[in-house]
Amino acid sequence: MSRKPLYEQVVYGIKQDILLGIIEADEKLPSVRELASQLLINPNTISKAYKQLEAEGVIMTIRGKGTFVARQETAQRDERKVESIKAKMKEVVIEAIYQNVEETELISWIKDIVSENGGMRNEG
């Protein structure tokens, strides 16, 4: 079982589905109640996840129409999050060094993970 809060797991799952093309730009997402019912979790959890995704520019809500996946070019880069990612990667690299993981192996893992998740987004 994941130690991440449930709403963060929902955020991660939606982002991964978008990267893999399971959910596409402009596609309408289930309502908060519908998704909560599908996942058997509290609607407040879905609402919190949707709010975070909207703040990040991943999704957009159009009043009276629903919630949709934003086009990639509207997604915003949050430098604080980028720094947080860098710090997490540093922890992983340090642990890998202590476990005698070779640099080439670590780089290979990163490339595999990127590939498994639809590749890196091209910069405009």
Coordinates of N, CA and C in Angstrom, one line a residue:
M1 N 0.8 -1.2 0.0 CA 0.0 0.0 0.0 C 0.9 1.3 0.0
S2 N 0.5 2.2 -0.8 CA 1.3 3.4 -0.9 C 1.2 4.3 0.3
R3 N 2.3 5.0 0.6 CA 2.3 5.9 1.7 C 1.8 7.3 1.3
K4 N 1.7 7.5 0.0 CA 1.2 8.8 -0.6 C -0.3 9.0 -0.2
P5 N -0.7 10.2 0.1 CA -2.1 10.5 0.3 C -2.9 10.0 -0.9
L6 N -4.1 9.6 -0.6 CA -5.0 9.1 -1.7 C -5.2 10.1 -2.8
Y7 N -5.3 11.4 -2.5 CA -5.6 12.3 -3.6 C -4.3 12.5 -4.5
E8 N -3.1 12.3 -3.9 CA -1.9 12.4 -4.7 C -1.8 11.1 -5.6
Q9 N -2.3 10.0 -5.1 CA -2.3 8.8 -6.0 C -3.2 9.0 -7.2
V10 N -4.4 9.7 -6.9 CA -5.3 10.0 -8.0 C -4.6 10.9 -9.0
V11 N -4.0 12.0 -8.5 CA -3.3 12.9 -9.4 C -2.2 12.2 -10.2
Y12 N -1.4 11.4 -9.6 CA -0.4 10.6 -10.3 C -1.1 9.7 -11.4
G13 N -2.1 9.0 -11.0 CA -2.8 8.1 -12.0 C -3.3 8.9 -13.2
I14 N -3.9 10.0 -13.0 CA -4.5 10.8 -14.1 C -3.3 11.3 -15.0
K15 N -2.3 11.8 -14.3 CA -1.1 12.3 -15.1 C -0.5 11.2 -15.9
Q16 N -0.4 10.0 -15.3 CA 0.2 8.9 -16.1 C -0.7 8.5 -17.2
D17 N -2.0 8.4 -17.0 CA -3.0 8.1 -18.1 C -2.9 9.1 -19.2
I18 N -2.7 10.4 -18.9 CA -2.5 11.4 -20.0 C -1.2 11.1 -20.7
L19 N -0.1 10.9 -20.0 CA 1.2 10.7 -20.7 C 1.1 9.4 -21.6
L20 N 0.4 8.4 -21.2 CA 0.3 7.2 -21.9 C -0.7 7.2 -23.1
G21 N -1.5 8.4 -23.1 CA -2.5 8.5 -24.2 C -3.8 7.8 -23.9
I22 N -3.9 7.3 -22.7 CA -5.2 6.7 -22.3 C -6.3 7.7 -22.2
I23 N -5.9 8.9 -21.7 CA -6.8 10.1 -21.6 C -6.1 11.1 -22.5
E24 N -6.8 11.7 -23.4 CA -6.2 12.7 -24.4 C -6.7 14.1 -24.1
A25 N -5.9 15.0 -24.7 CA -6.2 16.5 -24.6 C -7.7 16.7 -25.0
D26 N -8.3 17.6 -24.4 CA -9.7 18.0 -24.6 C -10.7 16.9 -24.2
E27 N -10.3 15.8 -23.7 CA -11.2 14.7 -23.3 C -11.9 15.1 -22.0
K28 N -13.2 14.8 -21.9 CA -13.9 15.1 -20.7 C -13.6 14.0 -19.7
L29 N -13.3 14.5 -18.5 CA -13.1 13.6 -17.4 C -14.4 13.3 -16.7
P30 N -14.5 12.2 -16.0 CA -15.7 11.9 -15.2 C -15.9 13.0 -14.1
S31 N -17.2 13.2 -13.8 CA -17.4 14.1 -12.7 C -16.8 13.6 -11.4
V32 N -16.7 14.5 -10.4 CA -16.1 14.1 -9.1 C -16.9 12.9 -8.6
R33 N -18.2 13.0 -8.6 CA -19.0 11.9 -8.0 C -18.8 10.6 -8.8
E34 N -18.8 10.7 -10.2 CA -18.6 9.5 -11.0 C -17.3 8.8 -10.7
L35 N -16.2 9.6 -10.7 CA -14.9 9.0 -10.4 C -14.8 8.5 -9.0
A36 N -15.4 9.2 -8.1 CA -15.4 8.7 -6.7 C -16.1 7.3 -6.6
S37 N -17.2 7.2 -7.3 CA -18.0 6.0 -7.3 C -17.2 4.9 -8.0
Q38 N -16.5 5.2 -9.1 CA -15.7 4.2 -9.8 C -14.5 3.7 -9.0
L39 N -13.9 4.6 -8.3 CA -12.7 4.3 -7.5 C -13.0 3.9 -6.0
L40 N -14.3 4.0 -5.7 CA -14.8 3.7 -4.3 C -14.1 4.5 -3.2
I41 N -13.9 5.8 -3.5 CA -13.3 6.7 -2.5 C -14.2 7.9 -2.4
N42 N -13.9 8.7 -1.3 CA -14.7 9.9 -1.0 C -14.6 10.9 -2.1
P43 N -15.7 11.5 -2.5 CA -15.7 12.6 -3.5 C -14.8 13.7 -3.1
N44 N -14.6 14.0 -1.8 CA -13.7 15.1 -1.4 C -12.3 14.8 -1.9
T45 N -11.9 13.6 -1.9 CA -10.6 13.2 -2.3 C -10.4 13.5 -3.8
I46 N -11.4 13.1 -4.6 CA -11.4 13.4 -6.1 C -11.3 14.9 -6.3
S47 N -12.2 15.6 -5.5 CA -12.2 17.1 -5.7 C -10.9 17.7 -5.4
K48 N -10.2 17.2 -4.4 CA -8.9 17.8 -4.0 C -7.9 17.5 -5.1
A49 N -7.9 16.3 -5.7 CA -7.1 15.9 -6.8 C -7.3 16.8 -8.0
Y50 N -8.6 17.0 -8.4 CA -8.9 17.8 -9.5 C -8.4 19.2 -9.3
K51 N -8.6 19.7 -8.1 CA -8.1 21.1 -7.8 C -6.6 21.2 -8.0
Q52 N -5.9 20.2 -7.5 CA -4.4 20.3 -7.7 C -4.1 20.2 -9.2
L53 N -4.7 19.3 -9.9 CA -4.5 19.1 -11.4 C -4.8 20.4 -12.1
E54 N -5.9 21.1 -11.7 CA -6.2 22.3 -12.3 C -5.2 23.4 -12.0
A55 N -4.8 23.5 -10.8 CA -3.8 24.5 -10.4 C -2.5 24.3 -11.2
E56 N -2.2 23.1 -11.6 CA -1.0 22.7 -12.3 C -1.2 22.9 -13.8
G57 N -2.4 23.2 -14.3 CA -2.7 23.4 -15.7 C -2.8 22.1 -16.4
V58 N -3.0 21.0 -15.7 CA -3.2 19.7 -16.4 C -4.6 19.5 -16.9
I59 N -5.6 20.0 -16.1 CA -7.0 19.9 -16.5 C -7.6 21.3 -16.4
M60 N -8.8 21.4 -16.9 CA -9.5 22.7 -16.8 C -11.0 22.4 -16.6
T61 N -11.6 23.2 -15.8 CA -13.1 23.0 -15.6 C -13.8 24.2 -16.3
I62 N -14.8 23.8 -17.1 CA -15.7 24.8 -17.7 C -17.0 24.7 -17.1
R63 N -17.4 25.7 -16.4 CA -18.6 25.7 -15.7 C -19.8 25.3 -16.5
G64 N -20.6 24.4 -16.0 CA -21.8 23.9 -16.7 C -21.5 22.8 -17.8
K65 N -20.2 22.6 -18.1 CA -19.8 21.6 -19.1 C -19.0 20.5 -18.6
G66 N -18.2 20.7 -17.6 CA -17.4 19.6 -17.0 C -15.9 19.9 -16.9
T67 N -15.2 18.9 -16.6 CA -13.7 19.0 -16.5 C -13.0 18.3 -17.6
F68 N -12.1 18.9 -18.2 CA -11.4 18.4 -19.4 C -9.9 18.4 -19.3
V69 N -9.2 17.5 -20.0 CA -7.8 17.5 -20.0 C -7.3 18.7 -20.8
A70 N -6.4 19.5 -20.3 CA -5.8 20.7 -21.0 C -4.9 20.2 -22.0
R71 N -4.7 21.0 -23.1 CA -3.7 20.8 -24.1 C -2.3 20.9 -23.4
Q72 N -1.4 20.1 -23.9 CA -0.1 20.1 -23.3 C 0.6 21.5 -23.2
E73 N 0.4 22.3 -24.3 CA 1.0 23.6 -24.3 C 0.5 24.6 -23.2
T74 N -0.7 24.2 -22.6 CA -1.2 25.0 -21.5 C -0.7 24.6 -20.1
A75 N -0.1 23.4 -20.1 CA 0.5 22.9 -18.8 C 1.7 23.8 -18.4
Q76 N 1.7 24.2 -17.1 CA 2.7 25.2 -16.7 C 3.8 24.4 -15.9
R77 N 5.1 24.9 -16.1 CA 6.2 24.4 -15.4 C 6.3 25.1 -14.0
D78 N 6.3 24.4 -13.0 CA 6.3 25.0 -11.6 C 7.8 24.7 -11.1
E79 N 8.5 25.8 -11.0 CA 10.0 25.7 -10.7 C 10.1 25.1 -9.3
R80 N 9.2 25.3 -8.3 CA 9.3 24.7 -7.0 C 9.2 23.2 -7.1
K81 N 8.3 22.8 -7.9 CA 8.1 21.3 -8.1 C 9.3 20.7 -8.8
V82 N 9.9 21.5 -9.8 CA 11.1 21.0 -10.4 C 12.2 20.8 -9.4
E83 N 12.4 21.7 -8.5 CA 13.4 21.6 -7.4 C 13.1 20.5 -6.5
S84 N 11.8 20.2 -6.2 CA 11.4 19.1 -5.4 C 11.8 17.8 -6.1
I85 N 11.5 17.7 -7.4 CA 11.9 16.5 -8.2 C 13.4 16.3 -8.1
K86 N 14.1 17.3 -8.3 CA 15.6 17.2 -8.2 C 16.1 16.7 -6.9
A87 N 15.5 17.2 -5.8 CA 15.8 16.7 -4.5 C 15.5 15.3 -4.3
K88 N 14.4 14.8 -4.8 CA 14.0 13.4 -4.7 C 14.9 12.5 -5.5
M89 N 15.3 13.0 -6.7 CA 16.2 12.3 -7.5 C 17.6 12.2 -6.8
K90 N 18.0 13.2 -6.1 CA 19.3 13.2 -5.4 C 19.3 12.1 -4.3
E91 N 18.1 12.0 -3.6 CA 18.0 10.9 -2.6 C 18.1 9.6 -3.2
V92 N 17.5 9.4 -4.4 CA 17.5 8.1 -5.0 C 18.9 7.8 -5.5
V93 N 19.6 8.8 -6.1 CA 20.9 8.5 -6.6 C 21.9 8.2 -5.4
I94 N 21.8 8.9 -4.3 CA 22.6 8.6 -3.2 C 22.4 7.2 -2.7
E95 N 21.1 6.8 -2.6 CA 20.8 5.4 -2.2 C 21.3 4.4 -3.2
A96 N 21.2 4.7 -4.4 CA 21.7 3.8 -5.5 C 23.2 3.6 -5.3
I97 N 23.9 4.7 -5.0 CA 25.4 4.6 -4.9 C 25.7 3.7 -3.7
Y98 N 25.0 3.9 -2.6 CA 25.2 3.0 -1.4 C 24.9 1.5 -1.7
Q99 N 24.0 1.3 -2.7 CA 23.7 -0.1 -3.1 C 24.5 -0.6 -4.2
N100 N 25.6 0.1 -4.6 CA 26.5 -0.2 -5.6 C 25.9 -0.4 -7.0
V101 N 24.9 0.5 -7.3 CA 24.3 0.5 -8.6 C 25.2 1.3 -9.5
E102 N 25.5 0.7 -10.6 CA 26.3 1.4 -11.6 C 25.6 2.6 -12.2
E103 N 26.4 3.7 -12.6 CA 25.8 4.9 -13.2 C 25.1 4.5 -14.5
T104 N 25.6 3.7 -15.3 CA 25.0 3.3 -16.5 C 23.6 2.6 -16.3
E105 N 23.6 1.8 -15.2 CA 22.3 1.1 -14.9 C 21.3 2.1 -14.4
L106 N 21.7 3.0 -13.6 CA 20.8 4.1 -13.1 C 20.2 4.9 -14.3
I107 N 21.1 5.3 -15.2 CA 20.6 6.0 -16.4 C 19.7 5.2 -17.2
S108 N 20.0 3.9 -17.4 CA 19.1 3.0 -18.1 C 17.8 2.9 -17.5
W109 N 17.7 2.9 -16.2 CA 16.4 2.8 -15.5 C 15.6 4.1 -15.8
I110 N 16.2 5.2 -15.7 CA 15.6 6.5 -16.0 C 15.0 6.5 -17.4
K111 N 15.8 6.1 -18.4 CA 15.4 6.0 -19.8 C 14.2 5.1 -19.9
D112 N 14.3 3.9 -19.3 CA 13.2 3.0 -19.3 C 11.9 3.6 -18.8
I113 N 12.0 4.2 -17.6 CA 10.8 4.8 -17.0 C 10.2 5.9 -17.9
V114 N 11.0 6.8 -18.5 CA 10.6 7.8 -19.4 C 9.8 7.1 -20.6
S115 N 10.5 6.1 -21.1 CA 9.9 5.4 -22.3 C 8.5 4.8 -21.9
E116 N 8.5 4.1 -20.8 CA 7.2 3.5 -20.3 C 6.1 4.4 -20.1
N117 N 6.4 5.7 -19.9 CA 5.4 6.7 -19.6 C 5.2 7.7 -20.8
G118 N 5.5 7.2 -22.0 CA 5.1 8.0 -23.2 C 6.2 9.0 -23.6
G119 N 7.4 8.9 -23.0 CA 8.5 9.8 -23.5 C 8.4 11.2 -22.9
M120 N 9.5 11.9 -23.1 CA 9.5 13.3 -22.6 C 8.7 14.2 -23.6
R121 N 8.2 15.2 -23.0 CA 7.4 16.2 -23.8 C 8.5 17.1 -24.5
N122 N 8.2 17.4 -25.8 CA 9.1 18.3 -26.5 C 8.9 19.7 -26.1
E123 N 10.0 20.4 -26.0 CA 9.8 21.8 -25.6 C 9.5 22.6 -26.9
G124 N 8.6 23.7 -26.7 CA 8.2 24.5 -27.8 C 9.2 25.2 -28.4

